[in-house]
Amino acid sequence: MMQYFIRSCRDLTPIPEETKPKMGHRLVQQMQMSPVRQAELHSDLKIQEKDELQWKKIKVEGLDENGEKEAQLRRNFNVILAKYGMDGKRDTRPMESNSLKDHDSREGDMFEDPRLDKLWNKAKGSGKFSDEELLSLKREFQHHKDKIHEYSILMDTISRTEEIHKNVISPLEGEAKEQVLQHKHTDLKQKMRDLNQGFERLRRLSHEGFTEDSDFHEPRVIELWEAARRSNLTEDELDSLKEELRHFETKVEKHSHYQEQLELSHQKLQHVEALGDKEHIKRNQEKYNTLSEKTREMGYKMKKHMQDLSNKILRSGLKHNEL
């Protein structure tokens, strides 16, 4: 797994096995990541690794002749590096942007975006939301903020990649190279459309409030459901997908619970370490290690499920558009 920490984005060959754990562990320590963020990184890298293995099979079969899939993999890896501040650039974001910290009531630039902050402050002061609904709304705003950040990372990554390609001899020339560049910009345009639709949903939600018959509550599940409703699926297909999304939402909620427990376990471990009781430290360390492993594994399964659902919705939409 840790080969992704230190290998070149232009070389998909894994580094020697004996080097990975030592280098990966040191880099994580240097980043001073919280346990939850480490678990998220682990999940993203595991998905990247699975995608790469799948690409290698495709390449052997000669199904990536224009290099589009390989370019997508490299771009995804660059996005992971930037997302976790491992791309060598100075990260100006706060050290922790953990959505679990709902008790943090900073005012003003809470979401680091003027439109979001203005909308949030207006909704918060409207009096139409209960405390529980405000927490749900805050999670929606946080999710949109994260998507804005991911879009910025992707745009920056594509710009830098294109700049590099201008200065090196590329095996992709002519029509093949043009197809790869076109795919990159299509991806950017789709993410911008998603951002605009997401903001419109937040604006509508802030003005109208939550409805009792809302199908879903988790932002990621809502996003998938609204994408499905825009994709020209039949009523039967939508009903089937809705049931699958309900199961997925349960998985998301369970993963969030484990993240909270991991954060609490880490805080308790730090407390007993400060006290110096070796027996207590050992017991709490074992509990923390178990929770950490469980959270990483659940995070991977949840993200992989979300990836599969996104691809399923995209394929269904394309299929109906072709008919």
PDB file of C-alpha atoms in Angstrom:
ATOM      1  CA  MET A   1       0.000   0.000   0.000  1.00  0.00           C
ATOM      2  CA  MET A   2       2.657   2.486   0.994  1.00  0.00           C
ATOM      3  CA  GLN A   3       4.305   2.529  -2.426  1.00  0.00           C
ATOM      4  CA  TYR A   4       1.929   5.332  -3.302  1.00  0.00           C
ATOM      5  CA  PHE A   5       3.568   7.627  -0.766  1.00  0.00           C
ATOM      6  CA  ILE A   6       6.905   7.835  -2.469  1.00  0.00           C
ATOM      7  CA  ARG A   7       6.783   6.645  -6.059  1.00  0.00           C
ATOM      8  CA  SER A   8       6.947   9.012  -9.002  1.00  0.00           C
ATOM      9  CA  CYS A   9       3.691   9.944 -10.689  1.00  0.00           C
ATOM     10  CA  ARG A  10       5.359   9.104 -13.981  1.00  0.00           C
ATOM     11  CA  ASP A  11       6.367   5.608 -12.894  1.00  0.00           C
ATOM     12  CA  LEU A  12       3.680   3.096 -11.956  1.00  0.00           C
ATOM     13  CA  THR A  13       6.249   0.471 -10.884  1.00  0.00           C
ATOM     14  CA  PRO A  14       5.933  -0.345  -7.136  1.00  0.00           C
ATOM     15  CA  ILE A  15       8.951   0.358  -4.949  1.00  0.00           C
ATOM     16  CA  PRO A  16      10.788  -2.504  -3.199  1.00  0.00           C
ATOM     17  CA  GLU A  17       8.665  -4.234  -0.560  1.00  0.00           C
ATOM     18  CA  GLU A  18      11.215  -3.807   2.239  1.00  0.00           C
ATOM     19  CA  THR A  19      11.233  -0.018   1.777  1.00  0.00           C
ATOM     20  CA  LYS A  20       7.489   0.603   1.953  1.00  0.00           C
ATOM     21  CA  PRO A  21       6.544   0.306   5.634  1.00  0.00           C
ATOM     22  CA  LYS A  22       9.448   2.363   6.964  1.00  0.00           C
ATOM     23  CA  MET A  23       9.064   5.205   4.469  1.00  0.00           C
ATOM     24  CA  GLY A  24       5.253   5.224   4.616  1.00  0.00           C
ATOM     25  CA  HIS A  25       5.132   5.320   8.412  1.00  0.00           C
ATOM     26  CA  ARG A  26       7.650   8.159   8.578  1.00  0.00           C
ATOM     27  CA  LEU A  27       5.744  10.227   6.038  1.00  0.00           C
ATOM     28  CA  VAL A  28       2.457   9.794   7.888  1.00  0.00           C
ATOM     29  CA  GLN A  29       4.141  10.886  11.111  1.00  0.00           C
ATOM     30  CA  GLN A  30       5.601  13.945   9.391  1.00  0.00           C
ATOM     31  CA  MET A  31       2.144  14.889   8.104  1.00  0.00           C
ATOM     32  CA  GLN A  32       0.763  14.738  11.683  1.00  0.00           C
ATOM     33  CA  MET A  33      -2.494  13.300  10.431  1.00  0.00           C
ATOM     34  CA  SER A  34      -5.337  12.535  12.816  1.00  0.00           C
ATOM     35  CA  PRO A  35      -6.329   8.839  13.111  1.00  0.00           C
ATOM     36  CA  VAL A  36      -9.499   9.454  11.091  1.00  0.00           C
ATOM     37  CA  ARG A  37      -7.555  11.183   8.314  1.00  0.00           C
ATOM     38  CA  GLN A  38      -4.986   8.375   8.255  1.00  0.00           C
ATOM     39  CA  ALA A  39      -7.835   5.885   7.860  1.00  0.00           C
ATOM     40  CA  GLU A  40      -9.269   7.969   4.988  1.00  0.00           C
ATOM     41  CA  LEU A  41      -5.880   8.045   3.276  1.00  0.00           C
ATOM     42  CA  HIS A  42      -5.564   4.280   3.686  1.00  0.00           C
ATOM     43  CA  SER A  43      -8.968   3.778   2.008  1.00  0.00           C
ATOM     44  CA  ASP A  44      -8.132   6.090  -0.909  1.00  0.00           C
ATOM     45  CA  LEU A  45      -4.817   4.339  -1.502  1.00  0.00           C
ATOM     46  CA  LYS A  46      -6.400   0.905  -1.395  1.00  0.00           C
ATOM     47  CA  ILE A  47      -8.935   1.926  -4.032  1.00  0.00           C
ATOM     48  CA  GLN A  48      -6.116   3.419  -6.113  1.00  0.00           C
ATOM     49  CA  GLU A  49      -4.229   0.137  -5.819  1.00  0.00           C
ATOM     50  CA  LYS A  50      -7.268  -1.907  -6.916  1.00  0.00           C
ATOM     51  CA  ASP A  51      -7.842   0.409  -9.878  1.00  0.00           C
ATOM     52  CA  GLU A  52      -4.211   0.055 -10.875  1.00  0.00           C
ATOM     53  CA  LEU A  53      -4.355  -3.736 -10.782  1.00  0.00           C
ATOM     54  CA  GLN A  54      -7.449  -3.607 -12.962  1.00  0.00           C
ATOM     55  CA  TRP A  55      -5.659  -1.259 -15.377  1.00  0.00           C
ATOM     56  CA  LYS A  56      -2.712  -3.675 -15.665  1.00  0.00           C
ATOM     57  CA  LYS A  57      -5.101  -6.428 -16.760  1.00  0.00           C
ATOM     58  CA  ILE A  58      -6.698  -4.083 -19.290  1.00  0.00           C
ATOM     59  CA  LYS A  59      -3.285  -3.045 -20.619  1.00  0.00           C
ATOM     60  CA  VAL A  60      -2.223  -6.669 -21.143  1.00  0.00           C
ATOM     61  CA  GLU A  61      -5.388  -7.169 -23.189  1.00  0.00           C
ATOM     62  CA  GLY A  62      -4.512  -4.123 -25.294  1.00  0.00           C
ATOM     63  CA  LEU A  63      -7.614  -2.174 -24.217  1.00  0.00           C
ATOM     64  CA  ASP A  64      -5.879   1.076 -23.234  1.00  0.00           C
ATOM     65  CA  GLU A  65      -4.048   1.848 -26.461  1.00  0.00           C
ATOM     66  CA  ASN A  66      -4.463   5.620 -26.227  1.00  0.00           C
ATOM     67  CA  GLY A  67      -3.300   5.683 -22.593  1.00  0.00           C
ATOM     68  CA  GLU A  68      -6.497   7.331 -21.357  1.00  0.00           C
ATOM     69  CA  LYS A  69      -6.980   4.968 -18.404  1.00  0.00           C
ATOM     70  CA  GLU A  70      -3.317   5.249 -17.404  1.00  0.00           C
ATOM     71  CA  ALA A  71      -3.534   9.048 -17.495  1.00  0.00           C
ATOM     72  CA  GLN A  72      -6.657   8.881 -15.309  1.00  0.00           C
ATOM     73  CA  LEU A  73      -4.800   6.710 -12.769  1.00  0.00           C
ATOM     74  CA  ARG A  74      -1.872   9.116 -12.592  1.00  0.00           C
ATOM     75  CA  ARG A  75      -4.246  12.040 -12.217  1.00  0.00           C
ATOM     76  CA  ASN A  76      -6.130  10.258  -9.420  1.00  0.00           C
ATOM     77  CA  PHE A  77      -2.869   9.580  -7.616  1.00  0.00           C
ATOM     78  CA  ASN A  78      -1.819  13.220  -7.924  1.00  0.00           C
ATOM     79  CA  VAL A  79      -5.188  14.220  -6.495  1.00  0.00           C
ATOM     80  CA  ILE A  80      -4.630  11.917  -3.494  1.00  0.00           C
ATOM     81  CA  LEU A  81      -1.195  13.451  -2.880  1.00  0.00           C
ATOM     82  CA  ALA A  82      -2.623  16.968  -3.013  1.00  0.00           C
ATOM     83  CA  LYS A  83      -5.704  16.076  -0.962  1.00  0.00           C
ATOM     84  CA  TYR A  84      -3.552  14.938   1.964  1.00  0.00           C
ATOM     85  CA  GLY A  85      -0.900  17.640   1.559  1.00  0.00           C
ATOM     86  CA  MET A  86       1.743  15.217   0.260  1.00  0.00           C
ATOM     87  CA  ASP A  87       2.437  16.858  -3.084  1.00  0.00           C
ATOM     88  CA  GLY A  88       5.256  19.091  -1.842  1.00  0.00           C
ATOM     89  CA  LYS A  89       3.104  22.203  -1.974  1.00  0.00           C
ATOM     90  CA  ARG A  90       2.349  24.272   1.099  1.00  0.00           C
ATOM     91  CA  ASP A  91      -1.181  23.467   2.274  1.00  0.00           C
ATOM     92  CA  THR A  92      -2.916  26.633   3.448  1.00  0.00           C
ATOM     93  CA  ARG A  93      -5.957  24.788   4.794  1.00  0.00           C
ATOM     94  CA  PRO A  94      -6.436  24.269   8.534  1.00  0.00           C
ATOM     95  CA  MET A  95      -4.695  21.156   9.869  1.00  0.00           C
ATOM     96  CA  GLU A  96      -8.007  19.440  10.555  1.00  0.00           C
ATOM     97  CA  SER A  97     -11.162  19.755   8.479  1.00  0.00           C
ATOM     98  CA  ASN A  98     -12.811  16.874  10.275  1.00  0.00           C
ATOM     99  CA  SER A  99     -16.579  16.971   9.795  1.00  0.00           C
ATOM    100  CA  LEU A 100     -16.928  15.007  13.039  1.00  0.00           C
ATOM    101  CA  LYS A 101     -16.223  18.151  15.010  1.00  0.00           C
ATOM    102  CA  ASP A 102     -19.761  19.449  14.849  1.00  0.00           C
ATOM    103  CA  HIS A 103     -19.302  21.220  18.179  1.00  0.00           C
ATOM    104  CA  ASP A 104     -16.845  23.645  16.577  1.00  0.00           C
ATOM    105  CA  SER A 105     -18.868  26.839  16.155  1.00  0.00           C
ATOM    106  CA  ARG A 106     -16.422  29.136  14.420  1.00  0.00           C
ATOM    107  CA  GLU A 107     -18.156  32.038  12.750  1.00  0.00           C
ATOM    108  CA  GLY A 108     -17.327  34.076   9.650  1.00  0.00           C
ATOM    109  CA  ASP A 109     -15.274  31.931   7.285  1.00  0.00           C
ATOM    110  CA  MET A 110     -16.352  28.498   8.557  1.00  0.00           C
ATOM    111  CA  PHE A 111     -16.539  27.065   5.028  1.00  0.00           C
ATOM    112  CA  GLU A 112     -13.789  29.230   3.483  1.00  0.00           C
ATOM    113  CA  ASP A 113     -16.102  30.272   0.661  1.00  0.00           C
ATOM    114  CA  PRO A 114     -18.050  33.576   0.744  1.00  0.00           C
ATOM    115  CA  ARG A 115     -21.166  32.142  -0.903  1.00  0.00           C
ATOM    116  CA  LEU A 116     -21.296  29.162   1.460  1.00  0.00           C
ATOM    117  CA  ASP A 117     -20.615  31.274   4.549  1.00  0.00           C
ATOM    118  CA  LYS A 118     -23.333  33.778   3.608  1.00  0.00           C
ATOM    119  CA  LEU A 119     -25.853  31.024   2.930  1.00  0.00           C
ATOM    120  CA  TRP A 120     -24.967  29.173   6.156  1.00  0.00           C
ATOM    121  CA  ASN A 121     -25.238  32.248   8.359  1.00  0.00           C
ATOM    122  CA  LYS A 122     -28.596  33.112   6.811  1.00  0.00           C
ATOM    123  CA  ALA A 123     -29.924  29.571   7.341  1.00  0.00           C
ATOM    124  CA  LYS A 124     -28.562  29.427  10.884  1.00  0.00           C
ATOM    125  CA  GLY A 125     -30.271  32.662  11.840  1.00  0.00           C
ATOM    126  CA  SER A 126     -33.570  31.887  10.115  1.00  0.00           C
ATOM    127  CA  GLY A 127     -35.016  29.957  13.057  1.00  0.00           C
ATOM    128  CA  LYS A 128     -36.541  27.318  10.757  1.00  0.00           C
ATOM    129  CA  PHE A 129     -34.076  24.549  11.674  1.00  0.00           C
ATOM    130  CA  SER A 130     -33.929  22.484  14.867  1.00  0.00           C
ATOM    131  CA  ASP A 131     -30.510  21.755  16.415  1.00  0.00           C
ATOM    132  CA  GLU A 132     -30.502  18.298  14.820  1.00  0.00           C
ATOM    133  CA  GLU A 133     -31.442  19.716  11.419  1.00  0.00           C
ATOM    134  CA  LEU A 134     -28.686  22.322  11.714  1.00  0.00           C
ATOM    135  CA  LEU A 135     -26.147  19.540  12.263  1.00  0.00           C
ATOM    136  CA  SER A 136     -27.466  17.754   9.165  1.00  0.00           C
ATOM    137  CA  LEU A 137     -27.351  20.998   7.174  1.00  0.00           C
ATOM    138  CA  LYS A 138     -23.818  21.666   8.396  1.00  0.00           C
ATOM    139  CA  ARG A 139     -22.724  18.241   7.147  1.00  0.00           C
ATOM    140  CA  GLU A 140     -24.203  19.109   3.744  1.00  0.00           C
ATOM    141  CA  PHE A 141     -22.274  22.393   3.671  1.00  0.00           C
ATOM    142  CA  GLN A 142     -19.074  20.631   4.771  1.00  0.00           C
ATOM    143  CA  HIS A 143     -19.531  18.044   2.019  1.00  0.00           C
ATOM    144  CA  HIS A 144     -19.905  20.816  -0.574  1.00  0.00           C
ATOM    145  CA  LYS A 145     -16.816  22.590   0.803  1.00  0.00           C
ATOM    146  CA  ASP A 146     -14.827  19.343   0.410  1.00  0.00           C
ATOM    147  CA  LYS A 147     -16.050  19.012  -3.179  1.00  0.00           C
ATOM    148  CA  ILE A 148     -14.924  22.572  -3.954  1.00  0.00           C
ATOM    149  CA  HIS A 149     -11.498  21.710  -2.572  1.00  0.00           C
ATOM    150  CA  GLU A 150     -11.347  18.488  -4.615  1.00  0.00           C
ATOM    151  CA  TYR A 151     -12.286  20.430  -7.758  1.00  0.00           C
ATOM    152  CA  SER A 152      -9.493  22.934  -7.095  1.00  0.00           C
ATOM    153  CA  ILE A 153      -7.033  20.070  -6.600  1.00  0.00           C
ATOM    154  CA  LEU A 154      -8.124  18.387  -9.838  1.00  0.00           C
ATOM    155  CA  MET A 155      -7.907  21.633 -11.812  1.00  0.00           C
ATOM    156  CA  ASP A 156      -4.431  22.356 -10.427  1.00  0.00           C
ATOM    157  CA  THR A 157      -3.313  18.769 -11.082  1.00  0.00           C
ATOM    158  CA  ILE A 158      -4.491  18.863 -14.692  1.00  0.00           C
ATOM    159  CA  SER A 159      -2.812  22.242 -15.277  1.00  0.00           C
ATOM    160  CA  ARG A 160       0.508  21.008 -13.890  1.00  0.00           C
ATOM    161  CA  THR A 161       0.272  17.721 -15.799  1.00  0.00           C
ATOM    162  CA  GLU A 162      -0.348  19.541 -19.077  1.00  0.00           C
ATOM    163  CA  GLU A 163       2.581  21.867 -18.374  1.00  0.00           C
ATOM    164  CA  ILE A 164       4.846  18.844 -17.818  1.00  0.00           C
ATOM    165  CA  HIS A 165       3.619  17.217 -21.035  1.00  0.00           C
ATOM    166  CA  LYS A 166       4.582  20.328 -22.994  1.00  0.00           C
ATOM    167  CA  ASN A 167       8.189  19.905 -21.902  1.00  0.00           C
ATOM    168  CA  VAL A 168       8.645  16.156 -22.427  1.00  0.00           C
ATOM    169  CA  ILE A 169       8.427  13.830 -25.389  1.00  0.00           C
ATOM    170  CA  SER A 170       5.148  12.014 -24.984  1.00  0.00           C
ATOM    171  CA  PRO A 171       4.327   8.583 -26.435  1.00  0.00           C
ATOM    172  CA  LEU A 172       0.845   9.953 -27.025  1.00  0.00           C
ATOM    173  CA  GLU A 173       0.763  12.124 -30.099  1.00  0.00           C
ATOM    174  CA  GLY A 174      -1.854  13.431 -32.481  1.00  0.00           C
ATOM    175  CA  GLU A 175      -5.379  12.146 -32.064  1.00  0.00           C
ATOM    176  CA  ALA A 176      -4.602   9.876 -29.064  1.00  0.00           C
ATOM    177  CA  LYS A 177      -3.086  12.734 -27.061  1.00  0.00           C
ATOM    178  CA  GLU A 178      -6.002  14.982 -27.967  1.00  0.00           C
ATOM    179  CA  GLN A 179      -8.461  12.358 -26.691  1.00  0.00           C
ATOM    180  CA  VAL A 180      -6.713  12.178 -23.310  1.00  0.00           C
ATOM    181  CA  LEU A 181      -6.758  15.978 -22.936  1.00  0.00           C
ATOM    182  CA  GLN A 182     -10.403  16.109 -23.968  1.00  0.00           C
ATOM    183  CA  HIS A 183     -11.284  13.457 -21.367  1.00  0.00           C
ATOM    184  CA  LYS A 184      -9.549  15.488 -18.649  1.00  0.00           C
ATOM    185  CA  HIS A 185     -11.503  18.635 -19.457  1.00  0.00           C
ATOM    186  CA  THR A 186     -14.772  16.706 -19.762  1.00  0.00           C
ATOM    187  CA  ASP A 187     -14.143  15.419 -16.240  1.00  0.00           C
ATOM    188  CA  LEU A 188     -13.559  18.987 -15.023  1.00  0.00           C
ATOM    189  CA  LYS A 189     -16.733  20.276 -16.683  1.00  0.00           C
ATOM    190  CA  GLN A 190     -18.801  17.488 -15.113  1.00  0.00           C
ATOM    191  CA  LYS A 191     -17.419  18.256 -11.662  1.00  0.00           C
ATOM    192  CA  MET A 192     -18.220  21.938 -12.152  1.00  0.00           C
ATOM    193  CA  ARG A 193     -21.797  21.020 -13.115  1.00  0.00           C
ATOM    194  CA  ASP A 194     -21.995  18.849  -9.988  1.00  0.00           C
ATOM    195  CA  LEU A 195     -20.766  21.777  -7.882  1.00  0.00           C
ATOM    196  CA  ASN A 196     -23.347  24.138  -9.364  1.00  0.00           C
ATOM    197  CA  GLN A 197     -26.139  21.621  -8.816  1.00  0.00           C
ATOM    198  CA  GLY A 198     -24.917  20.981  -5.270  1.00  0.00           C
ATOM    199  CA  PHE A 199     -24.910  24.671  -4.428  1.00  0.00           C
ATOM    200  CA  GLU A 200     -28.387  25.099  -5.873  1.00  0.00           C
ATOM    201  CA  ARG A 201     -29.573  22.267  -3.629  1.00  0.00           C
ATOM    202  CA  LEU A 202     -27.994  23.969  -0.589  1.00  0.00           C
ATOM    203  CA  ARG A 203     -29.619  27.272  -1.534  1.00  0.00           C
ATOM    204  CA  ARG A 204     -33.016  25.602  -1.891  1.00  0.00           C
ATOM    205  CA  LEU A 205     -32.570  23.642   1.345  1.00  0.00           C
ATOM    206  CA  SER A 206     -31.497  26.754   3.260  1.00  0.00           C
ATOM    207  CA  HIS A 207     -34.610  28.628   2.128  1.00  0.00           C
ATOM    208  CA  GLU A 208     -37.204  25.858   2.296  1.00  0.00           C
ATOM    209  CA  GLY A 209     -35.835  23.648   5.086  1.00  0.00           C
ATOM    210  CA  PHE A 210     -35.894  19.853   5.299  1.00  0.00           C
ATOM    211  CA  THR A 211     -39.049  18.020   4.265  1.00  0.00           C
ATOM    212  CA  GLU A 212     -40.369  15.113   6.295  1.00  0.00           C
ATOM    213  CA  ASP A 213     -40.463  12.840   3.258  1.00  0.00           C
ATOM    214  CA  SER A 214     -36.781  13.281   2.382  1.00  0.00           C
ATOM    215  CA  ASP A 215     -35.515  10.006   0.951  1.00  0.00           C
ATOM    216  CA  PHE A 216     -31.985  10.257   2.356  1.00  0.00           C
ATOM    217  CA  HIS A 217     -30.015  12.241   4.913  1.00  0.00           C
ATOM    218  CA  GLU A 218     -26.333  11.575   4.186  1.00  0.00           C
ATOM    219  CA  PRO A 219     -24.869  14.154   1.725  1.00  0.00           C
ATOM    220  CA  ARG A 220     -22.990  11.571  -0.361  1.00  0.00           C
ATOM    221  CA  VAL A 221     -26.115   9.419  -0.713  1.00  0.00           C
ATOM    222  CA  ILE A 222     -28.265  12.437  -1.593  1.00  0.00           C
ATOM    223  CA  GLU A 223     -25.746  13.380  -4.275  1.00  0.00           C
ATOM    224  CA  LEU A 224     -25.916   9.891  -5.811  1.00  0.00           C
ATOM    225  CA  TRP A 225     -29.711   9.861  -5.685  1.00  0.00           C
ATOM    226  CA  GLU A 226     -30.041  13.240  -7.388  1.00  0.00           C
ATOM    227  CA  ALA A 227     -27.548  12.168 -10.073  1.00  0.00           C
ATOM    228  CA  ALA A 228     -29.666   9.057 -10.655  1.00  0.00           C
ATOM    229  CA  ARG A 229     -32.845  11.119 -10.974  1.00  0.00           C
ATOM    230  CA  ARG A 230     -31.153  13.246 -13.640  1.00  0.00           C
ATOM    231  CA  SER A 231     -29.975  10.227 -15.636  1.00  0.00           C
ATOM    232  CA  ASN A 232     -33.247   9.272 -17.380  1.00  0.00           C
ATOM    233  CA  LEU A 233     -33.623   5.949 -15.566  1.00  0.00           C
ATOM    234  CA  THR A 234     -36.990   4.199 -15.633  1.00  0.00           C
ATOM    235  CA  GLU A 235     -39.195   4.184 -12.514  1.00  0.00           C
ATOM    236  CA  ASP A 236     -38.392   0.506 -11.890  1.00  0.00           C
ATOM    237  CA  GLU A 237     -34.662   1.185 -12.172  1.00  0.00           C
ATOM    238  CA  LEU A 238     -34.949   4.157  -9.805  1.00  0.00           C
ATOM    239  CA  ASP A 239     -36.893   2.079  -7.262  1.00  0.00           C
ATOM    240  CA  SER A 240     -34.240  -0.628  -7.390  1.00  0.00           C
ATOM    241  CA  LEU A 241     -31.449   1.904  -7.017  1.00  0.00           C
ATOM    242  CA  LYS A 242     -33.243   3.657  -4.145  1.00  0.00           C
ATOM    243  CA  GLU A 243     -33.292   0.401  -2.186  1.00  0.00           C
ATOM    244  CA  GLU A 244     -29.580  -0.099  -2.859  1.00  0.00           C
ATOM    245  CA  LEU A 245     -28.876   3.470  -1.740  1.00  0.00           C
ATOM    246  CA  ARG A 246     -30.737   2.845   1.522  1.00  0.00           C
ATOM    247  CA  HIS A 247     -28.354  -0.026   2.265  1.00  0.00           C
ATOM    248  CA  PHE A 248     -25.434   2.169   1.282  1.00  0.00           C
ATOM    249  CA  GLU A 249     -26.603   4.968   3.584  1.00  0.00           C
ATOM    250  CA  THR A 250     -26.633   2.507   6.491  1.00  0.00           C
ATOM    251  CA  LYS A 251     -23.039   1.624   5.615  1.00  0.00           C
ATOM    252  CA  VAL A 252     -22.066   5.330   5.536  1.00  0.00           C
ATOM    253  CA  GLU A 253     -23.687   5.945   8.932  1.00  0.00           C
ATOM    254  CA  LYS A 254     -21.941   2.921  10.434  1.00  0.00           C
ATOM    255  CA  HIS A 255     -18.604   4.130   9.090  1.00  0.00           C
ATOM    256  CA  SER A 256     -19.202   7.602  10.585  1.00  0.00           C
ATOM    257  CA  HIS A 257     -19.917   5.966  13.949  1.00  0.00           C
ATOM    258  CA  TYR A 258     -16.634   4.079  13.819  1.00  0.00           C
ATOM    259  CA  GLN A 259     -14.789   7.275  12.909  1.00  0.00           C
ATOM    260  CA  GLU A 260     -16.202   8.924  16.014  1.00  0.00           C
ATOM    261  CA  GLN A 261     -15.209   5.945  18.166  1.00  0.00           C
ATOM    262  CA  LEU A 262     -11.700   5.988  16.689  1.00  0.00           C
ATOM    263  CA  GLU A 263     -11.299   9.671  17.509  1.00  0.00           C
ATOM    264  CA  LEU A 264     -12.475   9.089  21.086  1.00  0.00           C
ATOM    265  CA  SER A 265     -10.200   6.061  21.461  1.00  0.00           C
ATOM    266  CA  HIS A 266      -7.231   8.119  20.288  1.00  0.00           C
ATOM    267  CA  GLN A 267      -7.998  10.852  22.812  1.00  0.00           C
ATOM    268  CA  LYS A 268      -8.255   8.276  25.610  1.00  0.00           C
ATOM    269  CA  LEU A 269      -4.985   6.654  24.549  1.00  0.00           C
ATOM    270  CA  GLN A 270      -3.220  10.028  24.671  1.00  0.00           C
ATOM    271  CA  HIS A 271      -4.646  10.567  28.163  1.00  0.00           C
ATOM    272  CA  VAL A 272      -3.434   7.230  29.586  1.00  0.00           C
ATOM    273  CA  GLU A 273      -0.040   7.676  27.893  1.00  0.00           C
ATOM    274  CA  ALA A 274       0.316  10.950  29.772  1.00  0.00           C
ATOM    275  CA  LEU A 275      -0.429   9.114  33.033  1.00  0.00           C
ATOM    276  CA  GLY A 276       2.249   6.517  32.298  1.00  0.00           C
ATOM    277  CA  ASP A 277       0.352   3.386  33.435  1.00  0.00           C
ATOM    278  CA  LYS A 278       1.833   0.671  31.207  1.00  0.00           C
ATOM    279  CA  GLU A 279      -1.032  -1.795  31.691  1.00  0.00           C
ATOM    280  CA  HIS A 280      -3.653   0.832  30.843  1.00  0.00           C
ATOM    281  CA  ILE A 281      -1.576   1.981  27.870  1.00  0.00           C
ATOM    282  CA  LYS A 282      -1.357  -1.583  26.550  1.00  0.00           C
ATOM    283  CA  ARG A 283      -5.119  -2.197  26.831  1.00  0.00           C
ATOM    284  CA  ASN A 284      -6.020   1.119  25.231  1.00  0.00           C
ATOM    285  CA  GLN A 285      -3.421   0.678  22.492  1.00  0.00           C
ATOM    286  CA  GLU A 286      -4.911  -2.703  21.587  1.00  0.00           C
ATOM    287  CA  LYS A 287      -8.421  -1.246  21.482  1.00  0.00           C
ATOM    288  CA  TYR A 288      -7.217   1.693  19.400  1.00  0.00           C
ATOM    289  CA  ASN A 289      -5.391  -0.593  16.937  1.00  0.00           C
ATOM    290  CA  THR A 290      -8.514  -2.753  16.517  1.00  0.00           C
ATOM    291  CA  LEU A 291     -10.734   0.278  15.933  1.00  0.00           C
ATOM    292  CA  SER A 292      -8.204   1.781  13.520  1.00  0.00           C
ATOM    293  CA  GLU A 293      -8.069  -1.381  11.416  1.00  0.00           C
ATOM    294  CA  LYS A 294     -11.861  -1.735  11.427  1.00  0.00           C
ATOM    295  CA  THR A 295     -12.357   1.915  10.444  1.00  0.00           C
ATOM    296  CA  ARG A 296      -9.857   1.626   7.572  1.00  0.00           C
ATOM    297  CA  GLU A 297     -11.505  -1.527   6.246  1.00  0.00           C
ATOM    298  CA  MET A 298     -15.017  -0.080   6.522  1.00  0.00           C
ATOM    299  CA  GLY A 299     -13.845   3.134   4.885  1.00  0.00           C
ATOM    300  CA  TYR A 300     -12.450   1.211   1.934  1.00  0.00           C
ATOM    301  CA  LYS A 301     -15.629  -0.840   1.488  1.00  0.00           C
ATOM    302  CA  MET A 302     -17.799   2.263   1.761  1.00  0.00           C
ATOM    303  CA  LYS A 303     -15.750   4.238  -0.779  1.00  0.00           C
ATOM    304  CA  LYS A 304     -15.559   1.268  -3.150  1.00  0.00           C
ATOM    305  CA  HIS A 305     -19.333   0.847  -2.917  1.00  0.00           C
ATOM    306  CA  MET A 306     -19.783   4.542  -3.662  1.00  0.00           C
ATOM    307  CA  GLN A 307     -17.441   4.258  -6.649  1.00  0.00           C
ATOM    308  CA  ASP A 308     -19.430   1.285  -7.963  1.00  0.00           C
ATOM    309  CA  LEU A 309     -22.736   3.114  -7.512  1.00  0.00           C
ATOM    310  CA  SER A 310     -21.405   6.222  -9.289  1.00  0.00           C
ATOM    311  CA  ASN A 311     -20.206   4.122 -12.222  1.00  0.00           C
ATOM    312  CA  LYS A 312     -23.511   2.252 -12.333  1.00  0.00           C
ATOM    313  CA  ILE A 313     -25.503   5.508 -12.488  1.00  0.00           C
ATOM    314  CA  LEU A 314     -23.161   6.911 -15.139  1.00  0.00           C
ATOM    315  CA  ARG A 315     -23.403   3.775 -17.310  1.00  0.00           C
ATOM    316  CA  SER A 316     -27.197   3.689 -16.965  1.00  0.00           C
ATOM    317  CA  GLY A 317     -27.460   7.326 -17.993  1.00  0.00           C
ATOM    318  CA  LEU A 318     -25.220   6.803 -21.021  1.00  0.00           C
ATOM    319  CA  LYS A 319     -27.176   3.706 -22.037  1.00  0.00           C
ATOM    320  CA  HIS A 320     -30.495   5.562 -21.974  1.00  0.00           C
ATOM    321  CA  ASN A 321     -29.049   8.537 -23.852  1.00  0.00           C
ATOM    322  CA  GLU A 322     -27.942   6.183 -26.641  1.00  0.00           C
ATOM    323  CA  LEU A 323     -31.415   4.659 -27.000  1.00  0.00           C
TER     324      LEU A 323
END
